[in-house]
CSV table of C-alpha atoms in Angstrom, one decimal:
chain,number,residue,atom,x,y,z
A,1,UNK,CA,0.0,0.0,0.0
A,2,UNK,CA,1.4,3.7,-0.8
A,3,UNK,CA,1.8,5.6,2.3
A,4,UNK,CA,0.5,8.5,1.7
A,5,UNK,CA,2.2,11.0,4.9
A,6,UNK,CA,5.4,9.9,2.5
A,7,UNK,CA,4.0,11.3,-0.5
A,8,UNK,CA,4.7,15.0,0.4
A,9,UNK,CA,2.2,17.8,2.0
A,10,UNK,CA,0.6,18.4,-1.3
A,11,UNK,CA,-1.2,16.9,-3.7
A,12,UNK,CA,-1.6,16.9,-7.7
A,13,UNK,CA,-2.8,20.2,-8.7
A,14,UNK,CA,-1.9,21.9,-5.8
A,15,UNK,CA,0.1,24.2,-7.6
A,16,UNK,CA,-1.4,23.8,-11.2
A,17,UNK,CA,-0.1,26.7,-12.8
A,18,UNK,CA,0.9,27.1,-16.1
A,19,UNK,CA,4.4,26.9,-16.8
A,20,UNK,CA,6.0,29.3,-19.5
A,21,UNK,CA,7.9,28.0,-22.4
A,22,UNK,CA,11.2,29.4,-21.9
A,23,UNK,CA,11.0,28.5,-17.6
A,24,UNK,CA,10.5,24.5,-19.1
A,25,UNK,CA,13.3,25.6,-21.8
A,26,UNK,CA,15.0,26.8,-18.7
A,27,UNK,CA,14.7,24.0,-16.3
A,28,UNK,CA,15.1,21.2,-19.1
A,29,UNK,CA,18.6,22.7,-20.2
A,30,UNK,CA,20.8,20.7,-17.2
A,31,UNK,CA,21.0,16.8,-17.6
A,32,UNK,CA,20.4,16.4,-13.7
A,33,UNK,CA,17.1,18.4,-13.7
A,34,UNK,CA,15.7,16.5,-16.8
A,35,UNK,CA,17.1,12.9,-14.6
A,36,UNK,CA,15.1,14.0,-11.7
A,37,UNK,CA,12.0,13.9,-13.6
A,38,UNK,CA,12.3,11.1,-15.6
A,39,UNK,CA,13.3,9.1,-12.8
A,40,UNK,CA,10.5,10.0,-10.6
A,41,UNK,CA,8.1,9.3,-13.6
A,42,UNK,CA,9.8,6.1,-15.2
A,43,UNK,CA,10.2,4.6,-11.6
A,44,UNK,CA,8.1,6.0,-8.6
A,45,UNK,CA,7.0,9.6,-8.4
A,46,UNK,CA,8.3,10.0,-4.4
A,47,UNK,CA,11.9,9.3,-3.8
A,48,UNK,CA,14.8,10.3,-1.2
A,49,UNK,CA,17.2,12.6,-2.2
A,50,UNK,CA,20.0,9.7,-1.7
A,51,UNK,CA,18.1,7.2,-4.0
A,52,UNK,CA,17.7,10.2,-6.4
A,53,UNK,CA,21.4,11.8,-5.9
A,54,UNK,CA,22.7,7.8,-6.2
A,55,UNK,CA,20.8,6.8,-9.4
A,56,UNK,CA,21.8,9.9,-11.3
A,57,UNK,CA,25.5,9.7,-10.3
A,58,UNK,CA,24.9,5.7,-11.8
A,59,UNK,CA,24.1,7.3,-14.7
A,60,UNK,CA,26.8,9.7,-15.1
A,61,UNK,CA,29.3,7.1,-14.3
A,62,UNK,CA,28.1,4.1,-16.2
A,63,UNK,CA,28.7,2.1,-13.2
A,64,UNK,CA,26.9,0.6,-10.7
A,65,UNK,CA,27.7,1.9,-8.5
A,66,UNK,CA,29.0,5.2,-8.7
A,67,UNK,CA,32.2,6.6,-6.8
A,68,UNK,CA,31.6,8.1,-3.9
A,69,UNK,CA,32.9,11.5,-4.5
A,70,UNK,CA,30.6,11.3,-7.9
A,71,UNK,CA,27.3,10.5,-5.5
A,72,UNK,CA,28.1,13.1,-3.3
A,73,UNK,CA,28.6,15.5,-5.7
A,74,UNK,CA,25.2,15.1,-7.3
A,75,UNK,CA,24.1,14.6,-3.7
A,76,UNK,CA,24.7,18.6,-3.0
A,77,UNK,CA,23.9,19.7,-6.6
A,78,UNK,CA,20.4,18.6,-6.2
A,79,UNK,CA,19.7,19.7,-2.9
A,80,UNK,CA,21.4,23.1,-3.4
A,81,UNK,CA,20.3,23.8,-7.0
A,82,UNK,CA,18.3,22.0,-9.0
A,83,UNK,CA,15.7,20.5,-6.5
A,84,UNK,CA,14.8,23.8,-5.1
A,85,UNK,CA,14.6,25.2,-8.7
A,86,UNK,CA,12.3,22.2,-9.5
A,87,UNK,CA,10.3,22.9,-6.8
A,88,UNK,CA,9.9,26.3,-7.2
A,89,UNK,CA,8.5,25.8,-10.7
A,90,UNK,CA,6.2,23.2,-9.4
A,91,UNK,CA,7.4,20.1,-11.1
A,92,UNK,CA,8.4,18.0,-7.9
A,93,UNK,CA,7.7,19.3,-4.2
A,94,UNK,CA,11.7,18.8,-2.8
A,95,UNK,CA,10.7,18.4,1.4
A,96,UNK,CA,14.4,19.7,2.2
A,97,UNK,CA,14.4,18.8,6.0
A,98,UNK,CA,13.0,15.4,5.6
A,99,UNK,CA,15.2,15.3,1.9
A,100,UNK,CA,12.4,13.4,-0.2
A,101,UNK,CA,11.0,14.2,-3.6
A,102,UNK,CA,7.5,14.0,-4.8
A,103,UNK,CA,6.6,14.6,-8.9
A,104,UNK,CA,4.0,17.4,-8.7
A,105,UNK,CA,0.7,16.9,-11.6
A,106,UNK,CA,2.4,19.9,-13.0
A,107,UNK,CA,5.1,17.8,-14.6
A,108,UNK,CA,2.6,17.0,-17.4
A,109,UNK,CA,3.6,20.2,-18.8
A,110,UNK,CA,6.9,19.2,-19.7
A,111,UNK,CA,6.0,15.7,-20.9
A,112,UNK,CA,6.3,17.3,-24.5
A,113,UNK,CA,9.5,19.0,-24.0
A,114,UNK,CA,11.1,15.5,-23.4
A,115,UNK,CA,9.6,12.8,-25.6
A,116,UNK,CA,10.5,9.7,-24.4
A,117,UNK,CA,13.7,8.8,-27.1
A,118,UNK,CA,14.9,4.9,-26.7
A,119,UNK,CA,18.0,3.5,-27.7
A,120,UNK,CA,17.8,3.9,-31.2
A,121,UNK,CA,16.9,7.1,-31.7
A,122,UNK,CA,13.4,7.0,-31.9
A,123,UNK,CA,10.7,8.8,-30.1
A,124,UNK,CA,7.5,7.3,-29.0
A,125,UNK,CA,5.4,9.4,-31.4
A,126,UNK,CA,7.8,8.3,-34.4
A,127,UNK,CA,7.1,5.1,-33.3
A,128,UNK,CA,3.6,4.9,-33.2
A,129,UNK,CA,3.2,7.0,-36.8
A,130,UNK,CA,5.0,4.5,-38.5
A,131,UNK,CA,3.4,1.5,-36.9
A,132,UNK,CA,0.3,3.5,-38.3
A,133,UNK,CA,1.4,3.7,-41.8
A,134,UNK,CA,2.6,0.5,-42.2
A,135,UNK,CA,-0.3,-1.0,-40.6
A,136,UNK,CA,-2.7,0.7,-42.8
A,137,UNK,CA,-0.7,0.1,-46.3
A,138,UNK,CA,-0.6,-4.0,-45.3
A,139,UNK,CA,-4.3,-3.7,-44.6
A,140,UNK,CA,-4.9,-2.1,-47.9
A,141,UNK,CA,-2.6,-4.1,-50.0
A,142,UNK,CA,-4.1,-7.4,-48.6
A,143,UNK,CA,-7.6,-5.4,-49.2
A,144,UNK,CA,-6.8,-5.0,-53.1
A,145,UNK,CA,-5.1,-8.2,-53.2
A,146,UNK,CA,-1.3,-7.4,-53.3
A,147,UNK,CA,-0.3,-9.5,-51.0
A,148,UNK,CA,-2.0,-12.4,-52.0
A,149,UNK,CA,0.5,-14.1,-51.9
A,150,UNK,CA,0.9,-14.1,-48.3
A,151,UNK,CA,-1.3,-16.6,-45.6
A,152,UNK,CA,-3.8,-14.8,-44.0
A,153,UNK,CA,-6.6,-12.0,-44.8
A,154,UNK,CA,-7.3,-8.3,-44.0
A,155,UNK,CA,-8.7,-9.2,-40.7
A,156,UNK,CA,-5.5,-11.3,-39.5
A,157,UNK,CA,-3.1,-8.3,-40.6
A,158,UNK,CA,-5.6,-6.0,-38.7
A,159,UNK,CA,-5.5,-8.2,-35.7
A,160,UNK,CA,-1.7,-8.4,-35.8
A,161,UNK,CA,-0.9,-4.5,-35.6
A,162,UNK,CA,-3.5,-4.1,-33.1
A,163,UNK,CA,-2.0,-6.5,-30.9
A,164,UNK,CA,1.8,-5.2,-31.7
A,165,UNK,CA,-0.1,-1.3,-30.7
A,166,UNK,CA,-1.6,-3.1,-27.6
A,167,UNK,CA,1.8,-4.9,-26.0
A,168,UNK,CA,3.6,-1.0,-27.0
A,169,UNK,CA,0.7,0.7,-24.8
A,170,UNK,CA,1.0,-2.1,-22.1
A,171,UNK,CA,4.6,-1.3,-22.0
A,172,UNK,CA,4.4,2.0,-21.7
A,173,UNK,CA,1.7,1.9,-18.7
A,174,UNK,CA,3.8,-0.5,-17.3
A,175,UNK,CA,6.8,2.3,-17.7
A,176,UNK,CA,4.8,4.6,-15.8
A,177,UNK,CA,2.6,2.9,-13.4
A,178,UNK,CA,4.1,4.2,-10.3
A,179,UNK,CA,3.1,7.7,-11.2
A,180,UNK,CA,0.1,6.6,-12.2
A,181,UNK,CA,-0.9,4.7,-9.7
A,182,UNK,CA,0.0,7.5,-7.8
A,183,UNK,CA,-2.9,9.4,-9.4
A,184,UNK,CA,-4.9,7.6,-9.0
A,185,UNK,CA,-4.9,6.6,-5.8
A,186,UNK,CA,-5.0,10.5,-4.8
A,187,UNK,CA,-8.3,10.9,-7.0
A,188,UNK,CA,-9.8,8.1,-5.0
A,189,UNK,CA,-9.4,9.9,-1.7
A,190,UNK,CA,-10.8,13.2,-3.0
């Protein structure tokens, strides 16, 4: 069960804002700020600042783990700089005497700003657009009879790509299920 007295004092919304362009420019232009949040929404939106400061350095080092010095360096970066900057904006609320993290709702905002781009390059909307198109043309050219030659009908084909477009959505939820969960489990208790 999520306990929620760890999730922070506030809740999603609680600062819902709108964040300018150039302040998500602005906070997205140092590679620790834009870890912080995609940590906290690709593993569990409420962290310590240790687990945070220690997965970041990992990153940075390419070892697991990191040297010291390179952990404690990160270590005081976020909680001198770019936690409290984070926090001001609203993206995460930093609690800096109990040194935990939380992802604010206002995150969202920057979701666009930092398309999710896997190991080869590609982003999740590039993904899903040429899923789409080749989808469609296989439907079509079994439709017309092109690929005749090939077992199957429109409806198998059809049935195929769905499947491929549900697995790549199940993934994806899966990717982000602590911060969802998250949500919803705060919209239940409202």
């Amino acid at each position: 069960m999520l306990d929620s007295s760890r999730l922070g004092g506030s809740t999603f919304g609680d600062r819902g804002e709108a964040i300018c362009e150039t302040q998500i420019h602005d906070l997205l232009s140092n590679d620790r700020r834009r870890r912080v949040i995609e940590q906290l929404k690709e593993e569990r939106p409420w962290m310590t600042l240790r687990q945070l400061a220690d997965h970041i350095a990992e990153l940075e080092a390419d070892e697991s783990p990191a040297p010291s010095n390179l952990r404690d360096s990160v270590y005081v970066s976020l909680h001198q700089g770019h936690l409290p900057k984070l926090d001001e904006a609203g993206i995460v609320d930093y609690d800096k005497d109990r040194k935990e993290v939380t992802l604010q709702e206002t995150a969202r905002q920057v979701d666009v700003y930092m398309e999710v781009v896997n190991r080869w390059g590609v982003t999740q909307a590039t993904y899903y657009r040429v899923l789409a198109t080749v989808s469609l043309l296989t439907v079509v050219l079994a439709e017309i009879g092109t690929l005749s030659s090939l077992p199957g009908n429109t409806v198998l084909y059809a049935s195929v790509f769905l499947a491929i477009v549900a697995v790549s959505t199940a993934h994806q939820l899966w990717q982000r299920r602590w911060f969802l969960l998250r949500r919803l489990l705060e919209s239940n208790t409202d």
